[in-house]
């Protein structure tokens, strides 16, 4: 029984993975807009207008490339307990 449940769980994950890899551009756009939606009211999201972004091109032109140093002030404030 346990083996049957494990196979069922893994087959669900395998099907989800196969769907995602069937058309990776569509899947990546979906994930991007999920992230933008979740973060549109954050300080970073408000600063870069996540709420107004409607395409990948708009995202690319609105949000600059970032690295750890760019994110350091946001991370430091979160580490101090700020939302």
XYZ file of N, CA and C in Angstrom:
249
model
N 0.823 -1.188 0.000
C 0.000 0.000 0.000
C 0.866 1.250 0.000
N 1.905 1.267 0.824
C 2.793 2.423 0.897
C 3.478 2.662 -0.441
N 3.895 1.587 -1.071
C 4.543 1.715 -2.389
C 3.566 2.294 -3.408
N 2.331 1.861 -3.365
C 1.305 2.362 -4.283
C 1.124 3.878 -4.102
N 1.037 4.320 -2.843
C 0.879 5.750 -2.559
C 2.099 6.550 -3.012
N 3.274 5.986 -2.834
C 4.501 6.665 -3.262
C 4.525 6.824 -4.775
N 4.151 5.780 -5.487
C 4.112 5.847 -6.953
C 3.087 6.880 -7.406
N 1.922 6.909 -6.774
C 0.890 7.889 -7.117
C 1.408 9.314 -6.897
N 2.036 9.547 -5.765
C 2.555 10.880 -5.456
C 3.638 11.281 -6.458
N 4.531 10.362 -6.758
C 5.605 10.664 -7.696
C 5.075 10.853 -9.112
N 4.073 10.078 -9.491
C 3.542 10.228 -10.844
C 2.858 11.586 -10.994
N 2.226 12.092 -9.949
C 1.630 13.428 -9.988
C 2.723 14.467 -10.214
N 3.816 14.345 -9.460
C 4.938 15.269 -9.606
C 5.562 15.143 -10.993
N 5.671 13.924 -11.487
C 6.251 13.709 -12.814
C 5.387 14.348 -13.890
N 4.076 14.209 -13.775
C 3.182 14.829 -14.760
C 3.279 16.351 -14.709
N 3.365 16.909 -13.512
C 3.504 18.359 -13.368
C 4.814 18.832 -13.997
N 5.871 18.070 -13.784
C 7.167 18.409 -14.375
C 7.099 18.328 -15.898
N 6.471 17.295 -16.418
C 6.341 17.147 -17.871
C 5.534 18.296 -18.472
N 4.471 18.714 -17.810
C 3.682 19.852 -18.306
C 4.529 21.120 -18.334
N 5.322 21.310 -17.293
C 6.153 22.512 -17.208
C 7.227 22.518 -18.290
N 7.758 21.357 -18.626
C 8.824 21.301 -19.624
C 8.290 21.213 -21.053
N 7.004 20.982 -21.214
C 6.428 20.911 -22.558
C 6.511 22.274 -23.248
N 6.292 23.330 -22.497
C 6.390 24.685 -23.042
C 6.988 25.579 -21.962
N 8.309 25.558 -21.828
C 8.943 26.255 -20.714
C 8.718 27.765 -20.719
N 8.582 28.377 -21.872
C 8.371 29.830 -21.916
C 7.039 30.189 -21.262
N 6.010 29.444 -21.596
C 4.693 29.699 -20.990
C 4.767 29.478 -19.484
N 5.409 28.412 -19.059
C 5.520 28.105 -17.637
C 6.310 29.187 -16.905
N 7.414 29.654 -17.499
C 8.224 30.681 -16.859
C 7.462 32.003 -16.751
N 6.685 32.349 -17.777
C 5.851 33.556 -17.699
C 4.842 33.436 -16.572
N 4.247 32.251 -16.445
C 3.265 32.023 -15.384
C 3.906 32.244 -14.012
N 5.084 31.685 -13.814
C 5.790 31.830 -12.542
C 6.168 33.294 -12.295
N 6.670 33.978 -13.335
C 7.035 35.387 -13.194
C 5.846 36.205 -12.701
N 4.687 36.022 -13.327
C 3.534 36.830 -12.949
C 2.943 36.409 -11.604
N 3.146 35.167 -11.205
C 2.771 34.771 -9.848
C 3.648 35.520 -8.840
N 4.949 35.579 -9.101
C 5.869 36.293 -8.212
C 5.540 37.785 -8.162
N 5.279 38.375 -9.325
C 4.940 39.798 -9.354
C 3.667 40.069 -8.561
N 2.680 39.195 -8.712
C 1.429 39.359 -7.975
C 1.619 39.251 -6.476
N 2.421 38.285 -6.056
C 2.663 38.083 -4.630
C 3.451 39.218 -3.996
N 4.260 39.884 -4.819
C 5.177 40.885 -4.275
C 4.856 42.318 -4.681
N 3.695 42.535 -5.283
C 3.371 43.875 -5.776
C 3.205 44.909 -4.667
N 2.930 44.490 -3.451
C 2.746 45.441 -2.352
C 3.960 45.519 -1.428
N 5.040 44.855 -1.815
C 6.268 44.979 -1.038
C 6.934 46.300 -1.401
N 7.881 46.711 -0.594
C 8.611 47.955 -0.879
C 9.277 47.866 -2.259
N 9.901 46.745 -2.544
C 10.578 46.538 -3.833
C 9.567 46.550 -4.977
N 8.462 45.855 -4.787
C 7.423 45.784 -5.809
C 6.782 47.134 -6.084
N 6.552 47.908 -5.038
C 5.995 49.250 -5.211
C 6.995 50.158 -5.929
N 8.259 50.047 -5.546
C 9.303 50.875 -6.149
C 9.408 50.645 -7.658
N 9.298 49.388 -8.073
C 9.459 49.056 -9.490
C 8.134 48.843 -10.224
N 7.018 49.147 -9.582
C 5.724 49.110 -10.250
C 5.267 47.735 -10.697
N 5.468 46.721 -9.857
C 5.055 45.355 -10.210
C 3.588 45.299 -10.627
N 2.759 46.103 -9.980
C 1.319 46.060 -10.247
C 0.985 46.459 -11.688
N 1.833 47.277 -12.297
C 1.565 47.770 -13.652
C 2.200 46.924 -14.748
N 3.058 45.985 -14.393
C 3.781 45.188 -15.385
C 2.846 44.150 -15.993
N 2.752 44.168 -17.324
C 1.824 43.270 -18.039
C 2.509 42.366 -19.051
N 3.825 42.508 -19.209
C 4.535 41.654 -20.169
C 5.965 41.446 -19.701
N 6.624 40.475 -20.284
C 8.020 40.214 -19.948
C 8.870 41.418 -20.341
N 8.586 42.018 -21.491
C 9.337 43.191 -21.941
C 9.180 44.335 -20.943
N 7.976 44.561 -20.435
C 7.762 45.600 -19.418
C 8.567 45.281 -18.160
N 8.577 44.020 -17.761
C 9.364 43.614 -16.590
C 10.843 43.912 -16.830
N 11.349 43.513 -17.990
C 12.764 43.708 -18.288
C 13.147 45.180 -18.317
N 12.242 46.036 -18.785
C 12.572 47.455 -18.852
C 12.303 48.186 -17.533
N 11.513 47.597 -16.657
C 11.155 48.252 -15.391
C 12.026 47.847 -14.217
N 12.489 46.619 -14.219
C 13.210 46.080 -13.063
C 14.659 45.810 -13.460
N 15.614 46.547 -12.870
C 17.018 46.334 -13.236
C 17.551 45.013 -12.697
N 18.608 44.539 -13.315
C 19.289 43.349 -12.814
C 19.748 43.642 -11.387
N 19.663 42.657 -10.523
C 20.032 42.841 -9.125
C 21.005 41.762 -8.693
N 21.769 42.097 -7.684
C 22.641 41.113 -7.064
C 22.465 41.207 -5.547
N 23.273 40.484 -4.827
C 23.133 40.470 -3.363
C 23.321 41.855 -2.761
N 24.213 42.637 -3.328
C 24.454 43.979 -2.787
C 23.236 44.874 -2.979
N 22.541 44.720 -4.088
C 21.327 45.497 -4.340
C 20.259 45.155 -3.315
N 20.183 43.885 -2.946
C 19.159 43.410 -2.022
C 19.528 43.588 -0.564
N 20.797 43.891 -0.290
C 21.283 43.963 1.098
C 20.438 44.875 2.002
N 20.046 46.094 1.577
C 19.236 46.939 2.475
C 17.880 46.312 2.817
N 17.258 45.662 1.847
C 15.964 45.019 2.098
C 16.135 43.850 3.072
N 17.163 43.054 2.840
C 17.427 41.886 3.689
C 17.768 42.333 5.098
N 18.579 43.384 5.226
C 18.974 43.874 6.561
C 17.751 44.327 7.344
N 16.847 45.041 6.700
C 15.643 45.499 7.409
C 14.775 44.314 7.828
N 14.669 43.310 6.958
C 13.894 42.120 7.329
C 14.548 41.399 8.505
N 15.887 41.322 8.504
C 16.606 40.662 9.603
C 16.378 41.395 10.924
N 16.129 42.697 10.829
C 15.853 43.494 12.032
C 14.400 43.373 12.477
N 13.612 42.638 11.730
C 12.226 42.406 12.119
C 11.203 43.243 11.396
N 11.643 44.093 10.459
C 10.666 44.894 9.697
C 9.977 44.015 8.671
N 8.738 44.355 8.394
C 7.974 43.590 7.400
C 8.428 43.948 5.999
